[in-house]
Coordinates of C-alpha atoms and ligand atoms in Angstrom, one line a residue:
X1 CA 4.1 8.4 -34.1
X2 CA 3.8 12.1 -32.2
X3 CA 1.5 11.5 -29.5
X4 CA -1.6 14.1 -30.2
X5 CA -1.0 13.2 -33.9
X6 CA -1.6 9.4 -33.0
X7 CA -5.1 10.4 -31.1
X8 CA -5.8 12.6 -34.1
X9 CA -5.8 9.9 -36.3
X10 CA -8.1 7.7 -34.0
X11 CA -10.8 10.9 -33.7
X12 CA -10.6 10.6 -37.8
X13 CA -11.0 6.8 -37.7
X14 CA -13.7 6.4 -35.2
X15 CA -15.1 9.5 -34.0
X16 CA -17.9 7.7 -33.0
X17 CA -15.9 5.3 -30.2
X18 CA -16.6 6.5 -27.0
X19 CA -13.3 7.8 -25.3
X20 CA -14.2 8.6 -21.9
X21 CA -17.6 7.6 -19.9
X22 CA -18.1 9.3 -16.1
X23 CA -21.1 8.8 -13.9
X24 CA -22.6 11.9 -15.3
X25 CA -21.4 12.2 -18.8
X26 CA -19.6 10.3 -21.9
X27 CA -18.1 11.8 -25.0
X28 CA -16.7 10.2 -28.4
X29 CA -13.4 10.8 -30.3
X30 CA -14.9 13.4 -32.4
X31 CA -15.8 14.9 -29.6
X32 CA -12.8 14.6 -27.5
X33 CA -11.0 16.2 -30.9
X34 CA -13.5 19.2 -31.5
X35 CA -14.2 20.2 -28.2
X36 CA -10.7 20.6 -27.7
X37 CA -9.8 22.6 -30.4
X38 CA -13.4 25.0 -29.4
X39 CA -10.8 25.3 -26.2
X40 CA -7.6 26.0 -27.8
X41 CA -9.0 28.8 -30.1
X42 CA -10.4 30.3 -26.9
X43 CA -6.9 30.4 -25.4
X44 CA -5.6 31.2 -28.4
X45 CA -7.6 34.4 -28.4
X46 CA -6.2 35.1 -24.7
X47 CA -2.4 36.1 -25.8
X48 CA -1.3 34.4 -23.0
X49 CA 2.9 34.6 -22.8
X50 CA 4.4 32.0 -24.6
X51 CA 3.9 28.4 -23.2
X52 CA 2.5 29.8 -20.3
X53 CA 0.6 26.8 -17.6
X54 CA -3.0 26.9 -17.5
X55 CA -4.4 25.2 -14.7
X56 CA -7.7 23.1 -15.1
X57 CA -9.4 22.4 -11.7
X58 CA -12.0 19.8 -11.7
X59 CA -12.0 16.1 -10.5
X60 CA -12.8 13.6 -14.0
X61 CA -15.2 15.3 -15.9
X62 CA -14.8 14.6 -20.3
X63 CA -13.9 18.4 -19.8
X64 CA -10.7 17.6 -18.1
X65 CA -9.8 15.6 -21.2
X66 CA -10.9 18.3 -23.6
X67 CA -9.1 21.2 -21.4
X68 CA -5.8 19.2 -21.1
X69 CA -5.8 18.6 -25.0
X70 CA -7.2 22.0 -25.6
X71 CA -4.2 23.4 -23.8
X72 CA -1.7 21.4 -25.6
X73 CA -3.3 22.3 -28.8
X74 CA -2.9 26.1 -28.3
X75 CA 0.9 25.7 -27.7
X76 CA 0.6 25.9 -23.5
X77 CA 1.4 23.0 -20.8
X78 CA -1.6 21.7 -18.2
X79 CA -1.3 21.8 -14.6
X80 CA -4.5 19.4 -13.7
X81 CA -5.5 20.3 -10.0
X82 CA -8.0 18.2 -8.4
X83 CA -10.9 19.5 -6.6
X84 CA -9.6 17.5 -3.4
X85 CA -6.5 19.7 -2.8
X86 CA -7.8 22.9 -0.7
X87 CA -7.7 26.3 -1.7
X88 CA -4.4 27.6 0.0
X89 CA -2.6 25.0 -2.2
X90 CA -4.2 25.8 -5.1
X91 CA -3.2 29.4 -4.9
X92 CA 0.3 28.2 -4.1
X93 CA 0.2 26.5 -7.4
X94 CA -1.0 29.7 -8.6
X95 CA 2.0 31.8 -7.4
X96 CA 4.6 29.2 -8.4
X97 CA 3.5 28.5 -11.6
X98 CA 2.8 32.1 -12.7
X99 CA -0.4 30.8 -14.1
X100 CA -2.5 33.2 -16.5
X101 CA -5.5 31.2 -17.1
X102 CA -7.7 29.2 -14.8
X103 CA -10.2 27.0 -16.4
X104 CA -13.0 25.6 -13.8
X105 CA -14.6 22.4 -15.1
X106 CA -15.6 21.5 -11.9
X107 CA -19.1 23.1 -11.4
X108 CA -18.1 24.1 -7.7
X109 CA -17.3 27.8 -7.3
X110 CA -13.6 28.7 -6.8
X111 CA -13.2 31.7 -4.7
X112 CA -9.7 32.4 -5.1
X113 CA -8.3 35.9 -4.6
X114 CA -5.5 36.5 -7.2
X115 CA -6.0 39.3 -9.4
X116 CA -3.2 39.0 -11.9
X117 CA -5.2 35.1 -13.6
X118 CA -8.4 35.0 -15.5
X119 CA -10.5 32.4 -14.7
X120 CA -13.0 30.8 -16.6
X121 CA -15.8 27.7 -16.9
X122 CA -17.2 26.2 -19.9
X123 CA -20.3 27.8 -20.2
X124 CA -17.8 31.0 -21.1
X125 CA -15.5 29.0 -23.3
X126 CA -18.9 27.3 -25.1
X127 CA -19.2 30.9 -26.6
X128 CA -16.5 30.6 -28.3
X129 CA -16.7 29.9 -32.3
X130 CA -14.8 26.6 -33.2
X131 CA -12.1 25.9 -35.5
X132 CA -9.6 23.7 -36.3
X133 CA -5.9 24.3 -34.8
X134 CA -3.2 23.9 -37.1
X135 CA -0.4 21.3 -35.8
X136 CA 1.9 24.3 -36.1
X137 CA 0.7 25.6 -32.6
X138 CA 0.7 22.1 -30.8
X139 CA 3.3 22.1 -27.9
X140 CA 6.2 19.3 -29.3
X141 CA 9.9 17.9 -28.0
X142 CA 11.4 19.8 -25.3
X143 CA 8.0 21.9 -24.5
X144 CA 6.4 21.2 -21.5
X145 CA 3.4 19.2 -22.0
X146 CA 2.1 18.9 -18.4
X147 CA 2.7 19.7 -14.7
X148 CA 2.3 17.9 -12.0
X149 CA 2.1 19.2 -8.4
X150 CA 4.0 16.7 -6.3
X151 CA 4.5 17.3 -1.9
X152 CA 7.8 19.4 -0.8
X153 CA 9.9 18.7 1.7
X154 CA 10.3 22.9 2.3
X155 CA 6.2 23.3 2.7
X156 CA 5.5 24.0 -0.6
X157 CA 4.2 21.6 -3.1
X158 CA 6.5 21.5 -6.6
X159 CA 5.7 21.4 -10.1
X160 CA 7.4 18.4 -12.1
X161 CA 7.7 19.7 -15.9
X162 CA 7.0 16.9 -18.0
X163 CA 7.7 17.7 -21.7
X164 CA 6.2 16.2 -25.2
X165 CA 9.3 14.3 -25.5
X166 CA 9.0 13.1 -21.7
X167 CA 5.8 12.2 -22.4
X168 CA 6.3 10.1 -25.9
X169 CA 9.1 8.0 -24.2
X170 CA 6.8 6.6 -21.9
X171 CA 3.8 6.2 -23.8
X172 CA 5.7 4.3 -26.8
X173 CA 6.9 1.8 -23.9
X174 CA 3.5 1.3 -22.6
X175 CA 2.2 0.3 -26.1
X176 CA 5.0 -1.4 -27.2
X177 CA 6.2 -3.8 -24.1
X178 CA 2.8 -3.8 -22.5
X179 CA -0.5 -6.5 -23.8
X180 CA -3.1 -2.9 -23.9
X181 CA -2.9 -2.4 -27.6
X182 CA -6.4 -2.5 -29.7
X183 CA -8.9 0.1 -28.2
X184 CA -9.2 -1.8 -24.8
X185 CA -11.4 0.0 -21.4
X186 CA -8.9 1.3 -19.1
X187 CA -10.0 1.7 -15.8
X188 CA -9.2 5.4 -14.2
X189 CA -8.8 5.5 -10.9
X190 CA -6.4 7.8 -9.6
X191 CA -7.4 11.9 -9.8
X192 CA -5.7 13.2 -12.8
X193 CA -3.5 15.6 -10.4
X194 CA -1.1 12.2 -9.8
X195 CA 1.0 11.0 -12.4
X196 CA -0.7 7.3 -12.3
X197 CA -3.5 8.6 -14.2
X198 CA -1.3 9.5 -17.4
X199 CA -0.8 5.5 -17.2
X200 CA -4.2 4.9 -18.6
X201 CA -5.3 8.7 -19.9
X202 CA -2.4 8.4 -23.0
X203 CA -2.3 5.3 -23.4
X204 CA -5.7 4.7 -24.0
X205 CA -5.9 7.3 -26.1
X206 CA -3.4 6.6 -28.8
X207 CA -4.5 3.6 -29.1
X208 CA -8.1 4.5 -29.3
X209 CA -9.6 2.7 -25.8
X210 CA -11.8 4.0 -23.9
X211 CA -11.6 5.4 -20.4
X212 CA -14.1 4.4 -18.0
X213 CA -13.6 6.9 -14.1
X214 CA -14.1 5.6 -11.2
X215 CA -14.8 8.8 -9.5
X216 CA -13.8 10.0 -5.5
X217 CA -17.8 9.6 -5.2
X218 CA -17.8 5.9 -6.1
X219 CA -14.4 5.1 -4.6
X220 CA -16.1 6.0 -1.4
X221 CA -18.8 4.0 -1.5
X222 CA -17.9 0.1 -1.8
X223 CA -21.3 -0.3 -2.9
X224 CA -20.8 2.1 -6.3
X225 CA -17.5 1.4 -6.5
X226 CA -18.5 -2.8 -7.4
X227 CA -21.9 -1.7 -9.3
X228 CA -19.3 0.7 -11.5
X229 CA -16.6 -1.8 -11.6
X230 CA -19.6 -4.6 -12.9
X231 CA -20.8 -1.6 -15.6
X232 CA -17.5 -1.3 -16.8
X233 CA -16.5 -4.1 -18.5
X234 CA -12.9 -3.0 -17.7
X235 CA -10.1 -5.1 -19.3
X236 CA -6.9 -2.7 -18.2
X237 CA -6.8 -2.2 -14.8
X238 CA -4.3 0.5 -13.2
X239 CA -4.0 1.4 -9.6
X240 CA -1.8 1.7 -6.7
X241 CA -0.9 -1.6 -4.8
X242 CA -3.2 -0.2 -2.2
X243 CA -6.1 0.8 -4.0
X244 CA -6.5 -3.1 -5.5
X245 CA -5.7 -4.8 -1.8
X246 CA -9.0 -2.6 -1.0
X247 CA -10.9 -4.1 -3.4
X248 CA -9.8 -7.8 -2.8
X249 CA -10.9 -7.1 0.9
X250 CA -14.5 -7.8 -1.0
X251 CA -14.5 -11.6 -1.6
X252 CA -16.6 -10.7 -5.2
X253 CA -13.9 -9.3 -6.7
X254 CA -13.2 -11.8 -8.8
X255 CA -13.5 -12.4 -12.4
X256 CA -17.0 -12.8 -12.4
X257 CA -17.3 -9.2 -11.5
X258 CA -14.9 -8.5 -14.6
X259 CA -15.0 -11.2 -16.7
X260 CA -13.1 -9.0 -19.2
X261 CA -10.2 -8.0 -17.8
X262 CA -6.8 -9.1 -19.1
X263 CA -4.0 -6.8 -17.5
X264 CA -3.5 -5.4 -14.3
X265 CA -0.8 -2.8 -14.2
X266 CA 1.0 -2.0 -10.7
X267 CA 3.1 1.1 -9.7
X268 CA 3.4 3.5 -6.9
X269 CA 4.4 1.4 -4.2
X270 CA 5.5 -1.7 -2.7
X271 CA 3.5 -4.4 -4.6
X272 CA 3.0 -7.1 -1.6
X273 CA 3.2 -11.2 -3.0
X274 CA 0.3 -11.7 -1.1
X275 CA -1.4 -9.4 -3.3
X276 CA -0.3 -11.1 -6.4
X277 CA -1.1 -14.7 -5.2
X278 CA -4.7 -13.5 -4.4
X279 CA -4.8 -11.4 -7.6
X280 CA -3.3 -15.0 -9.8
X281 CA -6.2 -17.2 -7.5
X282 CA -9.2 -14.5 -8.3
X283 CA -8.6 -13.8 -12.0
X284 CA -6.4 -16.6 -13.5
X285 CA -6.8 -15.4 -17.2
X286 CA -5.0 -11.7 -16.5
X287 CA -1.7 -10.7 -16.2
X288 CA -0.2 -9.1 -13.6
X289 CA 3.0 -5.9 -14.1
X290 CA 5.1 -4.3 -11.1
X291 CA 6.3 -0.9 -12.1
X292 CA 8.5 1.3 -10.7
X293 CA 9.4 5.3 -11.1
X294 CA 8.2 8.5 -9.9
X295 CA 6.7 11.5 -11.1
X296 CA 10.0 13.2 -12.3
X297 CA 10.3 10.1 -14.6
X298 CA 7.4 10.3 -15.9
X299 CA 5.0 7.7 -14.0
X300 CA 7.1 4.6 -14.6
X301 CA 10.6 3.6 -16.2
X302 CA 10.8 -0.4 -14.8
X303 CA 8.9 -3.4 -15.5
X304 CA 8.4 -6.9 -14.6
X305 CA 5.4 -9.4 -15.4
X306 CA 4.6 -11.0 -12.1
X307 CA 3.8 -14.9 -13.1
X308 CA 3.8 -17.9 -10.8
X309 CA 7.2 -18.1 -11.2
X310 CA 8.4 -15.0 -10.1
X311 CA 5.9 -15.3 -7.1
X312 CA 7.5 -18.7 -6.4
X313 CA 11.1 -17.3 -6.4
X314 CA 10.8 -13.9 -4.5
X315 CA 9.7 -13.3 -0.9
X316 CA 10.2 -9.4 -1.9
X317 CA 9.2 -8.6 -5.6
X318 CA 11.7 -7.3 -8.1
X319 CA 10.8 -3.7 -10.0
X320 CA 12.2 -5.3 -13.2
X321 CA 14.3 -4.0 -15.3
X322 CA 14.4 0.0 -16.9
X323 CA 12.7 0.3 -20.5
X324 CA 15.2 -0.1 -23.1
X325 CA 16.2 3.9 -23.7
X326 CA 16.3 4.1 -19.9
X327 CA 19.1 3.5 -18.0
X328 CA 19.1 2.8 -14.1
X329 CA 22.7 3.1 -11.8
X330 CA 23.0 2.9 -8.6
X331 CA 25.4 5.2 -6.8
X332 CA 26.8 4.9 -3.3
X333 CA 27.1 8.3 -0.6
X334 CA 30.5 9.0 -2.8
X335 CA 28.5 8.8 -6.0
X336 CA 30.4 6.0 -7.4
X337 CA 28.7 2.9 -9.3
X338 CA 28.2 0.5 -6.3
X339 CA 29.1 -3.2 -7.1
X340 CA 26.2 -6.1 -8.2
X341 CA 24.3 -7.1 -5.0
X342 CA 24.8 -3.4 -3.2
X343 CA 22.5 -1.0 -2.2
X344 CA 22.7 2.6 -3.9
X345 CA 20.7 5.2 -4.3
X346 CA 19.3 4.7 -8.2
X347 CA 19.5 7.3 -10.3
X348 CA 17.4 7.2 -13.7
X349 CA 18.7 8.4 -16.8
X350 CA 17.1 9.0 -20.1
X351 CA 14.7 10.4 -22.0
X352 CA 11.4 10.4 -20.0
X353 CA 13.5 12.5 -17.2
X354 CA 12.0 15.4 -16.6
X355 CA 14.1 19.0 -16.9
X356 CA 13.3 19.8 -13.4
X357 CA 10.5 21.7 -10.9
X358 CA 9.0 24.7 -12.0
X359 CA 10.7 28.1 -11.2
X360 CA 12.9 26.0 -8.3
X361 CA 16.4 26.3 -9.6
X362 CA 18.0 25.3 -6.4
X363 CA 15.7 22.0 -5.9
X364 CA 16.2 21.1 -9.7
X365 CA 20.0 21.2 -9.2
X366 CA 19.8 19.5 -6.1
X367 CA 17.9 16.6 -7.6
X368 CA 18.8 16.7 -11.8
X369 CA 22.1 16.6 -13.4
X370 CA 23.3 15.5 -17.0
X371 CA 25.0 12.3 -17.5
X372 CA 27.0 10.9 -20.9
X373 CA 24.9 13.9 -22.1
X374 CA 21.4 12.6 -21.1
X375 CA 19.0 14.2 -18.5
X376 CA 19.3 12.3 -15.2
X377 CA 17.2 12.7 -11.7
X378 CA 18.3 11.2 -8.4
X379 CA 15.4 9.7 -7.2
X380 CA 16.2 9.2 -3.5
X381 CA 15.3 6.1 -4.0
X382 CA 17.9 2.9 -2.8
X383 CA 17.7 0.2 -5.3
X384 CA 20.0 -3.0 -6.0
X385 CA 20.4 -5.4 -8.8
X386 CA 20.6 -8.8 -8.8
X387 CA 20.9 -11.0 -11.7
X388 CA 19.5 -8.4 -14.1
X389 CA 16.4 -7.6 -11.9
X390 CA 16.3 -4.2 -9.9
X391 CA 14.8 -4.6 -6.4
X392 CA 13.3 -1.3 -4.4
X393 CA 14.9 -1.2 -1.0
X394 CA 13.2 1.7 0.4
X395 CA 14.0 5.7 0.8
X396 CA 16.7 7.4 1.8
X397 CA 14.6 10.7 3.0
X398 CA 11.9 11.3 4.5
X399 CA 9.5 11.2 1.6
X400 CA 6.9 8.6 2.1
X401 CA 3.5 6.9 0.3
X402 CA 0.6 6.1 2.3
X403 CA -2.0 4.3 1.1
X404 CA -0.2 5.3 -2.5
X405 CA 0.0 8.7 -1.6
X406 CA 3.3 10.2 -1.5
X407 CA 4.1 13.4 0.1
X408 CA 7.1 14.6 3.0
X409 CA 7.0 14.1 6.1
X410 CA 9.0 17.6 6.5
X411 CA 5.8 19.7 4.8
X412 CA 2.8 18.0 7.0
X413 CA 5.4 19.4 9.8
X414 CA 6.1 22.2 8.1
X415 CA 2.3 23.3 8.4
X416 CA 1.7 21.9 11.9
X417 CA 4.4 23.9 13.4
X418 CA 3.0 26.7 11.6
X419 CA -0.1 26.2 13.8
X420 CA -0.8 28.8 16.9
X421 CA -0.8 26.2 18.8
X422 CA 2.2 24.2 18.4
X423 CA 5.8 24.9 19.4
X424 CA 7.2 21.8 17.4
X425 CA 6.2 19.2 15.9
X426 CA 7.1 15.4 14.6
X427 CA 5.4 13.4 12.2
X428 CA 6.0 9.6 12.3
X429 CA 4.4 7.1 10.0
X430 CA 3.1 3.8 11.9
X431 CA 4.0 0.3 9.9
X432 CA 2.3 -2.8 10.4
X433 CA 4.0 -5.2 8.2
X434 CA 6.1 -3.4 5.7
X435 CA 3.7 -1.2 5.2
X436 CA 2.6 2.6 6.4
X437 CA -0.7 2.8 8.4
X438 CA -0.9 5.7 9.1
X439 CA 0.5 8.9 10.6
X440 CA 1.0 10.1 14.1
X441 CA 2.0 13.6 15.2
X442 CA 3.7 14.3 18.4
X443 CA 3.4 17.7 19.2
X444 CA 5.0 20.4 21.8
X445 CA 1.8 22.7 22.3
X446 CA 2.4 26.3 22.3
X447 CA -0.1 28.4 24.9
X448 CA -3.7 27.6 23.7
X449 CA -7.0 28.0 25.2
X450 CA -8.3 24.6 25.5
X451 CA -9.2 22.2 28.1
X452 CA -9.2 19.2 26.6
X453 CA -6.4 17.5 24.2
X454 CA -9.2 16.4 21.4
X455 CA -10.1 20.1 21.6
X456 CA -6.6 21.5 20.7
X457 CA -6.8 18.3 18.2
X458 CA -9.6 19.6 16.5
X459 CA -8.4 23.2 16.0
X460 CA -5.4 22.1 14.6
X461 CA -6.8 19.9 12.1
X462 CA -8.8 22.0 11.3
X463 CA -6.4 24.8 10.3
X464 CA -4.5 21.9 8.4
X465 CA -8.0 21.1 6.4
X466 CA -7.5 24.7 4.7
X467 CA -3.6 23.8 3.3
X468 CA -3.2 20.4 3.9
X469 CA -5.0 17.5 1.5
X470 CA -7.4 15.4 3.6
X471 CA -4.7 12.5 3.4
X472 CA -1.9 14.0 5.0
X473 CA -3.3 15.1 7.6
X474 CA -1.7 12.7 10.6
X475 CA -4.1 10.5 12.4
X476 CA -3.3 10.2 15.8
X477 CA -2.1 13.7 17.8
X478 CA -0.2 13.4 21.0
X479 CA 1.3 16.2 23.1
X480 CA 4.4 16.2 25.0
X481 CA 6.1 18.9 27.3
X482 CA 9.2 17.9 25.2
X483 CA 10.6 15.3 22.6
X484 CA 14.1 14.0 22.8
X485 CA 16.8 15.6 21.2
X486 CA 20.1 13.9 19.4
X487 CA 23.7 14.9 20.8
X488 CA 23.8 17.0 17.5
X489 CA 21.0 18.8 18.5
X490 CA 18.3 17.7 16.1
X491 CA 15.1 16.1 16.4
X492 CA 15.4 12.1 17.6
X493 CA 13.3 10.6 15.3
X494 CA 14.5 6.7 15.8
X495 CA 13.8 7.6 19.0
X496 CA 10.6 9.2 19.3
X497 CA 10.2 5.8 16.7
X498 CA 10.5 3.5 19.1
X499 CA 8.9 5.3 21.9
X500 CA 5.6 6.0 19.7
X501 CA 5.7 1.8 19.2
X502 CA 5.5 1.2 22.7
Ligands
AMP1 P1 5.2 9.2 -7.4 O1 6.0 10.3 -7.8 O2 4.0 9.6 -6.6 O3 5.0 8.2 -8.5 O4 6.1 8.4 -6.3 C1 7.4 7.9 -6.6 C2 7.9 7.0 -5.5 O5 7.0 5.9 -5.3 C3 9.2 6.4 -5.9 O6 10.3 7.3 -5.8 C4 9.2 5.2 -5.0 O7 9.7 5.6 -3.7 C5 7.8 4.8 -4.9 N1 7.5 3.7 -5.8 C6 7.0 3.8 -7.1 N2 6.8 2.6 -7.7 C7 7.2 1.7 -6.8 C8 7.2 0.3 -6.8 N3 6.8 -0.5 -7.8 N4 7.7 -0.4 -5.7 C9 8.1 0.4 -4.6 N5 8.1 1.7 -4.5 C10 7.6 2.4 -5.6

């Protein structure tokens, strides 16, 4: 059934269910449903241009669920913008999206200069007389339904369109193939700005669950974070690899902490055995899903249930295999099929592909291309199958994820070579294991006034704070009268590699 049709018909059955619970706040289905249209007939009244993005800034307030359906509801895609990303990259998301309408949920004041976008909170939108929205002006198939800001390899962050139909593909497969059906608590971790959150946001909502956040606020404090995670009662649990081998650091998180829950569902990243033996010992009952796909996918497109089998078997853990209107090949550097057992790059084909980044003709042709007449994206990405079962074999670029983040190497330098200070600049990501650490930067200063290095340091990071997100900012700064250079003239990062290892 049509996605905002499906949650329709849960606000009609059980407006009374709660849908979403925050620290601060929770609101019911009829809520959720009436409060969205109060917000579509107030953008409605705007005359935006057709379809036009409205970006809703806030971190996971209910009104970030009533804006995103509001704005679907009056016809126009979502770009959700948490309120960790800095001001300079909001206003780039701004320009590139040719946003008309801001809407601030957040409380905090916003002081962005752009003349040409109104911006508005709720208070102003609470003024607003209510009605209800006829289907007719609900965005459907090929529409974009959301946009989701992802890092750029040029400096600039870009906007993945994901349409109704993208959308639909991958929420049918999660309630179909997936054990989440029957108005389950999903637990919402990740900010609604990364595509991990739509694994829990829509599905939960068609199949009338409730959401229960687990704000940046909690997530901070282990303390809050476990009293939350008790409250919650949680029985789907979605995070980044990462995010749950932080929480098994605590030796209660067990299933006596949540007794309830029943699924664990994995994407992002690499998801480490040792994390799924530990997960198998600490809550026996639950089962465990590896997924695979990125944002231009639409959050996932492979799955495989991790049992004590599988964990017997594999020393690396398979991604599975693609959902059944997906297709996955794998192409070699002369973009033909490569043979069982190779590496290639995998390129994902099907209907949850997106149509391609926002006003970037050049990247979107770069990256997207038809095949057999369906919408394909090359995912730089290597992959190779084996008896059925895709494995991930790492990138073939320098995009990274640390600590489930994923951004380019090529912006964080981007912005640091942008600094005053700095000539050049190299970012290298530090492994221990398999798995990134963290980020060092070595830098060729330009003239600068300080004495010290942890001066010159500071000022830098601190010109990074006002573009950069907190988490790509590199961790360890070094400075270096030169760095070496490869006989084609470029920049020797296997090099500098190895020399920042010593
Ligand atoms: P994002 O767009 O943030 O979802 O990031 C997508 C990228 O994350 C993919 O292109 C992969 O490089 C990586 N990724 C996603 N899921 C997995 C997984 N299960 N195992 C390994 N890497 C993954």
């Amino acid at each position: 059934m049509e996605l905002l049709q499906a949650i329709h018909n849960k606000a009609r059955l059980q407006p009374d269910k709660l849908v979403f619970i925050s620290p601060a706040k929770q609101i019911t289905y009829g809520e959720l449903w009436q409060k969205s249209d109060q917000v579509a007939a107030f953008i409605l009244a705007q005359n935006l241009k057709k379809q036009s993005p409205i970006l809703i800034y806030g971190h996971m307030e209910p009104e970030m669920l009533i804006s995103f359906l509001g704005s679907v509801k009056a016809g126009h895609p979502y770009i959700p913008v948490d309120t960790s990303i800095p001001l300079e990259r909001v206003e780039k998301i701004i320009t590139n999206s040719n946003t008309e309408l801001l809407i601030n949920v957040s409380g905090l004041p916003l002081p962005i200069d752009h003349s040409s976008i109104r911006m508005v909170n709720l208070e102003e939108m609470s003024k607003q007389e209510s009605r209800t929205i006829d289907s007719s002006n609900w965005v459907k198939g090929h529409d974009n339904f959301y946009i989701i800001y992802t890092s750029g390899s040029t400096g600039n962050p870009k906007g993945v369109q994901i349409s109704a139909a993208n959308l639909q593909s991958f929420v049918d497969w999660m309630v179909e193939d997936f054990p989440i059906k029957g108005g389950l608590r999903f637990l919402n971790q990740a900010p609604f700005s990364f595509d991990l959150s739509v694994m829990n946001l829509y599905p939960c909502l068609v199949s009338g669950g409730t959401l229960i956040a687990m704000t940046k606020e909690m997530v901070a404090k282990p303390k809050h974070l476990f009293e939350g995670l008790e409250k919650s009662e949680t029985q789907v649990w979605t995070s980044t690899p990462s995010f749950v081998q932080m929480c098994l650091m605590d030796p209660s998180f067990k299933s006596q902490l949540l007794p309830k829950l029943s699924v664990f569902l994995f994407c992002g990243e690499i998801l480490p055995v040792s994390v799924c033996r530990q997960l198998r010992e600490r809550f026996p009952e639950a089962t465990i899903f590896n997924t695979y796909g990125p944002t231009e996918a639409t959050v996932a497109v492979t799955f495989l249930e991790i049992t004590d089998e599988v964990l017997e078997e594999y020393q690396t853990l398979p991604i599975g295999a693609p959902k059944s209107d997906t297709q996955i090949i794998l192409l070699d550097e002369e973009n033909e099929p490569v043979s069982e057992g190779e590496k290639g790059e995998m390129i994902i084909v099907g209907p949850s592909v997106s149509k391609g980044y926002l006003g970037q003709p050049e990247l979107t042709n770069k990256a997207f291309f038809t095949y057999n007449g369906q919408q394909a994206y090359r995912t730089g990405d290597a992959g190779l199958n084996q008896n059925g079962l895709l494995f991930y074999k790492g990138r073939l670029d320098f995009q990274i994820k640390l600590h489930g983040y994923r951004m380019e190497l090529e912006e964080i330098e981007y912005h640091i070579a942008k600094s005053k200070y700095v000539k050049s600049a190299v970012v290298v990501p530090i492994y221990q294991d398999d798995k990134i650490e963290y980020l060092s930067v070595l830098i060729i200063p330009a003239e600068h006034p300080f004495e010290k290095d942890y001066q010159l340091t500071g000022a830098i990071k601190k010109e990074l704070g006002l573009v950069l997100p907190a988490y790509m900012i590199p961790r360890k700064f070094s400075y270096h009268k030169e760095l070496p250079i490869t006989p084609n003239g470029k920049v020797d990062r296997k090099q500098i590699r190895e020399q920042v290892l010593l």
